[in-house]
PDB file of C-alpha atoms in Angstrom:
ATOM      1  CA  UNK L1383      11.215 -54.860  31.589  1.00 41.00           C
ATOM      2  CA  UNK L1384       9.483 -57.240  34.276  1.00 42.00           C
ATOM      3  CA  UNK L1385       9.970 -60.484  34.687  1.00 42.00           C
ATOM      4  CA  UNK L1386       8.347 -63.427  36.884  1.00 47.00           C
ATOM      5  CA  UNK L1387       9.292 -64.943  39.417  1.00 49.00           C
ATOM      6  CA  UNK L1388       8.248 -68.333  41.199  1.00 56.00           C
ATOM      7  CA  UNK L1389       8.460 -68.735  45.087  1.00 55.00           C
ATOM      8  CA  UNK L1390       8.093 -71.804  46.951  1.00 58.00           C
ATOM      9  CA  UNK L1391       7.924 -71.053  50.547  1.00 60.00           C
ATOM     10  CA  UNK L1392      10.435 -72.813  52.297  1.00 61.00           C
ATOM     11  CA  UNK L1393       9.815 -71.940  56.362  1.00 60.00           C
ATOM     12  CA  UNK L1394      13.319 -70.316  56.082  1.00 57.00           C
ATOM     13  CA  UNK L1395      15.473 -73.448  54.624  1.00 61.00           C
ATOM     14  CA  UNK L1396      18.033 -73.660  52.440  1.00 58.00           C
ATOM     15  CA  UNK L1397      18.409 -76.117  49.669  1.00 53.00           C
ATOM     16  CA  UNK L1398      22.470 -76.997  49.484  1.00 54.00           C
ATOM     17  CA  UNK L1399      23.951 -78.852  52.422  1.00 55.00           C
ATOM     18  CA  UNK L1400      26.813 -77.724  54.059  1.00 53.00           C
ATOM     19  CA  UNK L1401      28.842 -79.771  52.115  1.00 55.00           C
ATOM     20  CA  UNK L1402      31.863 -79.478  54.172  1.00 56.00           C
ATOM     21  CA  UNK L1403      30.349 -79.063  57.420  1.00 58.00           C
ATOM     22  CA  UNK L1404      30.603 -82.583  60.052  1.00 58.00           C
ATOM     23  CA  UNK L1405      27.800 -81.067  61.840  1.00 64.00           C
ATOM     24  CA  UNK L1406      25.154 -84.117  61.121  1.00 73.00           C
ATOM     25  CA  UNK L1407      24.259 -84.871  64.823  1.00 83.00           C
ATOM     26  CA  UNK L1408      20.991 -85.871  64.924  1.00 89.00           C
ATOM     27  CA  UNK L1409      17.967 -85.750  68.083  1.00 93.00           C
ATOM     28  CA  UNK L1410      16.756 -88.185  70.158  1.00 94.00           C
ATOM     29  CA  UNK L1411      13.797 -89.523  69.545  1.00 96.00           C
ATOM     30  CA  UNK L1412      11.149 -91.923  70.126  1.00 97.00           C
ATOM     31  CA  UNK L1413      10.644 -95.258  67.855  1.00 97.00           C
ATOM     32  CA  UNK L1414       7.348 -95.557  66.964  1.00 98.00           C
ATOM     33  CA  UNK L1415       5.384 -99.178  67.392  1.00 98.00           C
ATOM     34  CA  UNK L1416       6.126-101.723  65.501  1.00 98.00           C
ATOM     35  CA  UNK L1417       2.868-103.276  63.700  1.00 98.00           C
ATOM     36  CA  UNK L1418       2.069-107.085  62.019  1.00 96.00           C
ATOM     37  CA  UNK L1419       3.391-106.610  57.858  1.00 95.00           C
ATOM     38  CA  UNK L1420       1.313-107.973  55.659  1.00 93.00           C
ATOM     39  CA  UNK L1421      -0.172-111.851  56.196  1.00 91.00           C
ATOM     40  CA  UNK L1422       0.873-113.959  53.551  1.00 91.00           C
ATOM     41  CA  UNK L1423       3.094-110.640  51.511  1.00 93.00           C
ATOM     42  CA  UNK L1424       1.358-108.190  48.697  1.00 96.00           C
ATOM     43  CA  UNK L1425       0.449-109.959  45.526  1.00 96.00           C
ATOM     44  CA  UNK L1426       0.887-108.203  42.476  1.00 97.00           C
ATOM     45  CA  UNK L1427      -1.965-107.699  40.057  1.00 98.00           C
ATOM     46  CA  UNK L1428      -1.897-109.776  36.917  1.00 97.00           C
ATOM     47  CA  UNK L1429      -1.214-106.802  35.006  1.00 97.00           C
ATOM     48  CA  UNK L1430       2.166-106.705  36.626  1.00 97.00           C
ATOM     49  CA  UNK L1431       3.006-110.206  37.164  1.00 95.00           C
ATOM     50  CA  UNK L1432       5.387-110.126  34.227  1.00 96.00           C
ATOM     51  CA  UNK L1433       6.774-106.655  34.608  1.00 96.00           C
ATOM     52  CA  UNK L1434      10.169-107.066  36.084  1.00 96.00           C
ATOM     53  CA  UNK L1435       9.572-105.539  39.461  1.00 96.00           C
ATOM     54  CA  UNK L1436      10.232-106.873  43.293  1.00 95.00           C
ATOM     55  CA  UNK L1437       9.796-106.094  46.494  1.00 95.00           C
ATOM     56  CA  UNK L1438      13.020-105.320  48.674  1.00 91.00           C
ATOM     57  CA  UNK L1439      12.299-107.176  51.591  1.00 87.00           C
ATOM     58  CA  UNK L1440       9.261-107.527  53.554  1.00 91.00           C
ATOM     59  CA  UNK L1441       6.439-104.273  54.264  1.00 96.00           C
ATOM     60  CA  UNK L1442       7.254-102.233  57.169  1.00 96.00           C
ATOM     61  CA  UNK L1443       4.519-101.347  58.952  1.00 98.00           C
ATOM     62  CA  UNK L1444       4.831 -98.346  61.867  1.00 98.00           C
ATOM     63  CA  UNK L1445       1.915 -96.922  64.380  1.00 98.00           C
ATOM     64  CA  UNK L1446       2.342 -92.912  63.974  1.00 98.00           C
ATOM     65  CA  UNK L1447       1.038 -91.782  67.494  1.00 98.00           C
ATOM     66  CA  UNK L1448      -1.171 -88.777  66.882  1.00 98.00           C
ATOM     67  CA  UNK L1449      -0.797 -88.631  63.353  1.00 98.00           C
ATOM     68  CA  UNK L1450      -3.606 -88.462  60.934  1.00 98.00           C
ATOM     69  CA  UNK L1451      -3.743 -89.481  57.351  1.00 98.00           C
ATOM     70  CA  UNK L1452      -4.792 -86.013  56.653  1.00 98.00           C
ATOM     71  CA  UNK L1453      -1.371 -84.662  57.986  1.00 98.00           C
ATOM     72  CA  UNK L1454       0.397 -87.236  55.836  1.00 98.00           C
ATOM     73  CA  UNK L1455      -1.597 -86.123  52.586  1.00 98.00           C
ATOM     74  CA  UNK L1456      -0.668 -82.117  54.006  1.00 98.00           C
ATOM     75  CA  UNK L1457       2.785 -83.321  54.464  1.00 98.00           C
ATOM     76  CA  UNK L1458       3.670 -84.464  50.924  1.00 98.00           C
ATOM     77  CA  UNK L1459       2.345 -81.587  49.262  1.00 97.00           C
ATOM     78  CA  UNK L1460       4.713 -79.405  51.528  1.00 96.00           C
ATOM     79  CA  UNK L1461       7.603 -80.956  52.069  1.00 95.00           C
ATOM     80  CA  UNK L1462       9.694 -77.883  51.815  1.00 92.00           C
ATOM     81  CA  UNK L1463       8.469 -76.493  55.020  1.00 94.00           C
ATOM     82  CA  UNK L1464       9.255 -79.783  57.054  1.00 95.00           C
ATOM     83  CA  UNK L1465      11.562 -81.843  55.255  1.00 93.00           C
ATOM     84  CA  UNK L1466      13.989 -80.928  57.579  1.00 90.00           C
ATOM     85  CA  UNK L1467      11.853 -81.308  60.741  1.00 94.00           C
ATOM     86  CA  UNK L1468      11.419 -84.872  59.941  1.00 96.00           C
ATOM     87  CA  UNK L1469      15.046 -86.498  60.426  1.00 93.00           C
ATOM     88  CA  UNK L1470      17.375 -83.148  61.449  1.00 91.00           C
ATOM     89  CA  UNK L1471      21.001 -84.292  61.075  1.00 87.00           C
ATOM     90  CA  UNK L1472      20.503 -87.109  58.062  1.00 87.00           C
ATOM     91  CA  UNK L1473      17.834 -85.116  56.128  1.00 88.00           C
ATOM     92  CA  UNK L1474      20.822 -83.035  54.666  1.00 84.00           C
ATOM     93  CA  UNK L1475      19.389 -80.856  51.719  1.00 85.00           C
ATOM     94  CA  UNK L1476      16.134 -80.263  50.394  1.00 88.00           C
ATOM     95  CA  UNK L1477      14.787 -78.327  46.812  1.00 88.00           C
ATOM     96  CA  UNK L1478      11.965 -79.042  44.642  1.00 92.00           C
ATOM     97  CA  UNK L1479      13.118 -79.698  40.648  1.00 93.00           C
ATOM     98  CA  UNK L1480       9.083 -79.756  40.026  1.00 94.00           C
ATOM     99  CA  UNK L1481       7.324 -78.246  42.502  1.00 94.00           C
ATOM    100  CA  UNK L1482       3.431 -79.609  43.303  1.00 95.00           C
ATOM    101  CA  UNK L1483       2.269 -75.777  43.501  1.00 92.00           C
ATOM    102  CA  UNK L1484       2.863 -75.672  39.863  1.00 93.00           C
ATOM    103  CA  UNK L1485       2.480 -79.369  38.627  1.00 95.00           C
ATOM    104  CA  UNK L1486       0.444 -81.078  40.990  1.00 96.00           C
ATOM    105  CA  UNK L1487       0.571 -83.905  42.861  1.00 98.00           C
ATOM    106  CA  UNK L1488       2.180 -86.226  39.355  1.00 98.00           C
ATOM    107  CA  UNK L1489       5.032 -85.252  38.354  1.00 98.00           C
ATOM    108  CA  UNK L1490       6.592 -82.929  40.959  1.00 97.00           C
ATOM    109  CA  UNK L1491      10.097 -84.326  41.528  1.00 97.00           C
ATOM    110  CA  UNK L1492      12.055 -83.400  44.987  1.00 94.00           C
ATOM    111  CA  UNK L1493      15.999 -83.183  45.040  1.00 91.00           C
ATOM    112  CA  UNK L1494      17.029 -84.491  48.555  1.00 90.00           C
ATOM    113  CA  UNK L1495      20.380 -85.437  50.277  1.00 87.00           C
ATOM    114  CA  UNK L1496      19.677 -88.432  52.786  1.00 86.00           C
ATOM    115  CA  UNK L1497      22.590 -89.315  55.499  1.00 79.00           C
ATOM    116  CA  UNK L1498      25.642 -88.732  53.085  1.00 74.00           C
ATOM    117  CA  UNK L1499      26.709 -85.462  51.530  1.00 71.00           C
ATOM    118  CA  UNK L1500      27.633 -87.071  48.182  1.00 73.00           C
ATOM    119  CA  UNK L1501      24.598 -88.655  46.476  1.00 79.00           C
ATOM    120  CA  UNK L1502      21.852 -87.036  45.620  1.00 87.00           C
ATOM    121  CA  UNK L1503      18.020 -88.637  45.051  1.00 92.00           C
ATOM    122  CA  UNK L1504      15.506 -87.223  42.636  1.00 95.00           C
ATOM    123  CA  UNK L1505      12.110 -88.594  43.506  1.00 97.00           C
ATOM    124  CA  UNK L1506       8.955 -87.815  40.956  1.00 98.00           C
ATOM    125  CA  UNK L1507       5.698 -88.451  41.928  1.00 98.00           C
ATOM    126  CA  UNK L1508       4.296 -91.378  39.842  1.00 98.00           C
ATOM    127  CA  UNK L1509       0.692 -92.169  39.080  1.00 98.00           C
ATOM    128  CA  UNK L1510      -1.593 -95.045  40.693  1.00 98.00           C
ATOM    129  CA  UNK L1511      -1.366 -96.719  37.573  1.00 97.00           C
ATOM    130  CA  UNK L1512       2.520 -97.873  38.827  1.00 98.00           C
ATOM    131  CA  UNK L1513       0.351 -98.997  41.396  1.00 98.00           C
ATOM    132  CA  UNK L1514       1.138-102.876  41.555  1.00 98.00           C
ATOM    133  CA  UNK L1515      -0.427-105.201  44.000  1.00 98.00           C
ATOM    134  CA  UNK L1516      -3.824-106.478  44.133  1.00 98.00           C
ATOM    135  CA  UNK L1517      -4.785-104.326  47.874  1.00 98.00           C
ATOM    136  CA  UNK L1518      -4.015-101.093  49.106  1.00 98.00           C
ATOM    137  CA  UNK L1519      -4.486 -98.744  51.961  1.00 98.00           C
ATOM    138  CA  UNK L1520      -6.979 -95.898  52.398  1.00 98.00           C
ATOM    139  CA  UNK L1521      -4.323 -93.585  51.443  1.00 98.00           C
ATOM    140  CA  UNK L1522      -1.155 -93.754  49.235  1.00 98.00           C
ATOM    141  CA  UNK L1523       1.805 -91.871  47.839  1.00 98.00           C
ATOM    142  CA  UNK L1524       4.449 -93.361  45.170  1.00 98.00           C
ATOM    143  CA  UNK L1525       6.950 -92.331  43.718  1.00 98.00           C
ATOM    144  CA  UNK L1526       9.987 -93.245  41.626  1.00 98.00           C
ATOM    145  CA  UNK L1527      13.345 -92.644  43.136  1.00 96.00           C
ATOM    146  CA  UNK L1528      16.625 -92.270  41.016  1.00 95.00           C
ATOM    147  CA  UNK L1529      20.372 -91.860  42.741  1.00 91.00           C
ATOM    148  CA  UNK L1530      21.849 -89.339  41.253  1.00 88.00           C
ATOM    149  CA  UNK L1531      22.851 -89.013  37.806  1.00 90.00           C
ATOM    150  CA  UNK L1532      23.359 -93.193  37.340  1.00 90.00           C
ATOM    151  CA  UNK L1533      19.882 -93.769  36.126  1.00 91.00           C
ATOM    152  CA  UNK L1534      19.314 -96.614  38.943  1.00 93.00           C
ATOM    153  CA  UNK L1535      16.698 -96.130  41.282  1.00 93.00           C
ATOM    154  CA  UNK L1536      14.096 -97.964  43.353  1.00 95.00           C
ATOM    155  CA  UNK L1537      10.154 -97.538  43.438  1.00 97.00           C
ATOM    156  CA  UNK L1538       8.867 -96.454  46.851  1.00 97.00           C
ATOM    157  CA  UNK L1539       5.644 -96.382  48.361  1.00 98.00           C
ATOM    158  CA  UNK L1540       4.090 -95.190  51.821  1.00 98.00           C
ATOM    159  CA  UNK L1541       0.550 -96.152  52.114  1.00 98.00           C
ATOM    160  CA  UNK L1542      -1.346 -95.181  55.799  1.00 98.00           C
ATOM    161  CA  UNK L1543      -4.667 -95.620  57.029  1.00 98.00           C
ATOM    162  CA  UNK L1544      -6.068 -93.880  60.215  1.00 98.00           C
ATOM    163  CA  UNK L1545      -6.681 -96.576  63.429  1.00 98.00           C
ATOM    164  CA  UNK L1546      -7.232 -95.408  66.671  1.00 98.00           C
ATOM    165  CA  UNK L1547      -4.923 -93.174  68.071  1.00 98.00           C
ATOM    166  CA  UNK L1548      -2.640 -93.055  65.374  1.00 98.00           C
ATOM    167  CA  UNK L1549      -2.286 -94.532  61.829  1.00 98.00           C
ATOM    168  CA  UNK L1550      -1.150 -97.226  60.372  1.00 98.00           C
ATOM    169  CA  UNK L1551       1.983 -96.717  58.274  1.00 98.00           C
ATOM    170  CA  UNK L1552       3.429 -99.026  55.880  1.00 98.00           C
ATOM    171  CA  UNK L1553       6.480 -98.960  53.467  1.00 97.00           C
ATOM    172  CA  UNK L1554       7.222-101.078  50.609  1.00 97.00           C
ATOM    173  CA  UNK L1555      10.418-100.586  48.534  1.00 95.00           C
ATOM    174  CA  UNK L1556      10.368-102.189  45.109  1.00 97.00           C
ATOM    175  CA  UNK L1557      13.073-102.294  42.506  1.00 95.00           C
ATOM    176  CA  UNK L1558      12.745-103.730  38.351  1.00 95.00           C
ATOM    177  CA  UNK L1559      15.214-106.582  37.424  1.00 94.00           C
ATOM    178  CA  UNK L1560      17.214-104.634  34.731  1.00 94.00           C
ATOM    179  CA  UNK L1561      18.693-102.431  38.162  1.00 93.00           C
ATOM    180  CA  UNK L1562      18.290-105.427  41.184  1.00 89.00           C
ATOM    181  CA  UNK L1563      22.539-105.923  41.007  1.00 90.00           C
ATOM    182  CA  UNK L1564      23.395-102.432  40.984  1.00 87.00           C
ATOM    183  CA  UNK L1565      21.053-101.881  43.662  1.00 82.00           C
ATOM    184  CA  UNK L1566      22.789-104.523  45.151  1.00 80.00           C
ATOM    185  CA  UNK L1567      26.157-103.327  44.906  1.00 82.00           C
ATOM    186  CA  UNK L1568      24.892 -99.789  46.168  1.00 74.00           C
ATOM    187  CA  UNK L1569      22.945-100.878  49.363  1.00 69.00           C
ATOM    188  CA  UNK L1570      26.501-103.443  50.037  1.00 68.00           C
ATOM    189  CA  UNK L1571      28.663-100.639  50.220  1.00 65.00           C
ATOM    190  CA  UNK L1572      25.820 -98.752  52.992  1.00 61.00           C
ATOM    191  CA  UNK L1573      25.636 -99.393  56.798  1.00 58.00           C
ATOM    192  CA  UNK L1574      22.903-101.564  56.799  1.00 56.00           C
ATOM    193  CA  UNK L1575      22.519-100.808  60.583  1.00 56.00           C
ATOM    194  CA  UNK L1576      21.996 -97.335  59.420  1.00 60.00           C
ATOM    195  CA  UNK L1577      19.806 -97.424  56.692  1.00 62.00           C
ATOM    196  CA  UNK L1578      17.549 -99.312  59.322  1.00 63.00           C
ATOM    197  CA  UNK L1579      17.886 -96.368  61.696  1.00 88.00           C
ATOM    198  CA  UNK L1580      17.377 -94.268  59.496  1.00 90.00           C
ATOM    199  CA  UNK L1581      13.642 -95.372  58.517  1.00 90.00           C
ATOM    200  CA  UNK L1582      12.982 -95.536  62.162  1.00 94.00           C
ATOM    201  CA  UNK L1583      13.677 -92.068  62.813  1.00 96.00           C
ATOM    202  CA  UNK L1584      11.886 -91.058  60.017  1.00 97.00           C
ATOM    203  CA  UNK L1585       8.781 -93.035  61.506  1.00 97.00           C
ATOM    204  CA  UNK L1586       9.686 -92.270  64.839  1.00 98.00           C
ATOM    205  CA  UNK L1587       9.926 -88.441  64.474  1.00 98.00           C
ATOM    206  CA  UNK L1588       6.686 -87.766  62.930  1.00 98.00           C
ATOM    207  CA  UNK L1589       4.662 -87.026  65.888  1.00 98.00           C
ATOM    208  CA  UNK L1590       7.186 -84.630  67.080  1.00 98.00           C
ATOM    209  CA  UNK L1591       6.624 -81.922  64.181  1.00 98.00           C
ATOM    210  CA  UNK L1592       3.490 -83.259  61.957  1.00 98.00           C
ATOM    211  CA  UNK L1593       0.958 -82.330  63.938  1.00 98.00           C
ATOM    212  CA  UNK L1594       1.992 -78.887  64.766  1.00 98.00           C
ATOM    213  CA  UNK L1595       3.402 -78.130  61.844  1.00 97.00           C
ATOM    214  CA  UNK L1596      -0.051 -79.192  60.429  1.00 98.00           C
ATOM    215  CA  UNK L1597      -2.145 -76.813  62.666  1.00 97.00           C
ATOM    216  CA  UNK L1598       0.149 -74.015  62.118  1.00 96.00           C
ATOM    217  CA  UNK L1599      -0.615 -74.402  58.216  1.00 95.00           C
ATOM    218  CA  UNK L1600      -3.703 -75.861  57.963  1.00 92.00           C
ATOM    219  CA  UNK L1601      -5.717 -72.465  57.681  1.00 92.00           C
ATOM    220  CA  UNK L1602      -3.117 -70.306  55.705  1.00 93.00           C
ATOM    221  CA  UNK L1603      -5.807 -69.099  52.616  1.00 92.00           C
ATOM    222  CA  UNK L1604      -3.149 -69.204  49.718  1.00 91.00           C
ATOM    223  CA  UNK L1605      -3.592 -72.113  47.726  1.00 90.00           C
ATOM    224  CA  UNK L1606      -0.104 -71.751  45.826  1.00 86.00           C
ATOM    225  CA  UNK L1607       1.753 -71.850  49.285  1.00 89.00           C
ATOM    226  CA  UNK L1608      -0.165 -74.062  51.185  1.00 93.00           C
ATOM    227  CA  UNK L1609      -0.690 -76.829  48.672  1.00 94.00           C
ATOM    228  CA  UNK L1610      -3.532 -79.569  49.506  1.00 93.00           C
ATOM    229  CA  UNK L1611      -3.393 -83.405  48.096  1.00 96.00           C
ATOM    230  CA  UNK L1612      -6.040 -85.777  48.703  1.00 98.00           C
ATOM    231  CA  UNK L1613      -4.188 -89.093  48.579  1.00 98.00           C
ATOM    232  CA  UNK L1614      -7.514 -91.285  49.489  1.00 98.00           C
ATOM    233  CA  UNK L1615      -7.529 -94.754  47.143  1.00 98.00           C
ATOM    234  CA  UNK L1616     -10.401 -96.453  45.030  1.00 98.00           C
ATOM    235  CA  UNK L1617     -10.312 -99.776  43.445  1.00 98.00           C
ATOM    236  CA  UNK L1618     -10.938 -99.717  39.961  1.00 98.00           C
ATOM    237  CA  UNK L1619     -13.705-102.117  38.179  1.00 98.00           C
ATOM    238  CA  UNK L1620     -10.205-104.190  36.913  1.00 97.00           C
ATOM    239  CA  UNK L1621      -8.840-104.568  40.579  1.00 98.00           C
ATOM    240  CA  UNK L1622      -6.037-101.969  39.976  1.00 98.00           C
ATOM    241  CA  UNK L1623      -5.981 -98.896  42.100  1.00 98.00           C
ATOM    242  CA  UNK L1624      -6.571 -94.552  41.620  1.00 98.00           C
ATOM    243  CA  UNK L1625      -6.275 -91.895  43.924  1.00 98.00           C
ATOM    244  CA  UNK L1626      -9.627 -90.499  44.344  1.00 98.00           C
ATOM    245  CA  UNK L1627      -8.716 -87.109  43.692  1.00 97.00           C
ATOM    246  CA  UNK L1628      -6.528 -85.555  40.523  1.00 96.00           C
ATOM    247  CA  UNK L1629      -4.725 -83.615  42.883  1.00 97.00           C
ATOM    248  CA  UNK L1630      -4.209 -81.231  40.285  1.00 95.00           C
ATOM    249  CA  UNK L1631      -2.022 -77.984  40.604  1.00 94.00           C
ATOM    250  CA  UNK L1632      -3.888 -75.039  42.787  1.00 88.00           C
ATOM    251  CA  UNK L1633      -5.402 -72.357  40.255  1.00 77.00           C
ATOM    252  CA  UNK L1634      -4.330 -68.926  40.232  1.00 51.00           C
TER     253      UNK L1634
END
């Protein structure tokens, strides 16, 4: 009898977090620049005027020191082999549920533990057509996030764009009506202080491991282990947004 197997390389990492282990220190790092959000805020498309969602807060917008868009677009599609890299000590457990070597960019859903041992995240990769506002950047990822098994989630999105030196990194969090108080009550019983540190070591860290990590990678033949996105944007004839690419799953 045979039977298949899948394998999604990992770098040597283990999915569950040491649940009972107080070992979470994490290591110093460097916060990256701060850059101008927005002038004047994101306006949403017509299309989703009416649709029930809202930004949380205002754009945050980082300069990534060394860090291309290119890495970024690497980075997504191989999150397994750096997840922990990026924020050691609050990025607590990693696994894909849908991995993008078999599903593609849309679709593939990571399992993550972020700064608490007790409340997991499943993000899925959503399509540019959950793509709201009337501009974006050269480059975007988004995704739907959903804590644990409540059904309640946010939207996320990271959009970059290369400048020189760096790029220009920007994070909008968005959330629908129907789940704004339970959000609410969530995010009130967090450090706020932390959740703040938290994104800046995630922005702060990336020039420590992207770009090796990156070069190390970058010419590794195997399709299925060394998955590529192209995350590029296009404006469509209505003024709503596409990736460029279909970023489909690598071909046997």
């Amino acid at each position: 009898m045979t039977s298949r197997h899948t394998y999604t390389p990992n770098s040597g990492q283990t999915f569950v977090p040491e649940l009972e282990s107080p070992y979470t220190q994490t290591v110093a790092y460097d916060k990256a620049a701060d850059l101008p959000s927005k002038e004047g805020g994101y306006q949403f498309h017509e299309k989703w005027k009416d649709s029930g969602y809202m930004m949380v807060g205002n754009d945050e917008v980082k300069f990534l020191e060394g860090v291309t868009p290119e890495m970024l677009d690497w980075f997504w599609a191989n999150l397994e082999k750096v997840y922990y890299l990026w924020a050691p000590g609050e990025h607590l457990g990693f696994d894909w549920e849908v991995p993008p070597n078999q599903v593609g960019y849309e679709g593939s859903v990571e399992h993550i533990y972020e700064t608490n041992h007790f409340l997991p995240v499943h993000m899925k990769r959503i399509s540019m057509e959950n793509y709201p506002f009337t501009e974006c950047a050269e480059h975007c990822w988004i995704s739907d996030g959903t804590f644990g098994d409540s059904g309640h989630g946010m939207r996320l999105i990271h959009m970059y764009e290369a400048m020189e030196g760096g790029t220009r990194w920007i994070t909008i969090k968005l959330v629908h009506k129907d789940d704004a108080a339970w959000i609410r009550e969530y995010r009130a019983k967090a450090d706020p202080a932390k959740t703040l540190e938290h994104n800046e070591y995630e922005a702060g860290r990336f020039k420590d491991f992207l770009p090796q990590m990156y070069r190390l990678w970058k010419d590794i033949p195997n399709p299925a282990q060394n998955v590529s996105f192209d995350l590029r944007t296009k404006q469509n004839p209505d003024g709503t947004w596409a990736h460029v690419c279909a970023n489909k799953p690598p071909k046997a």
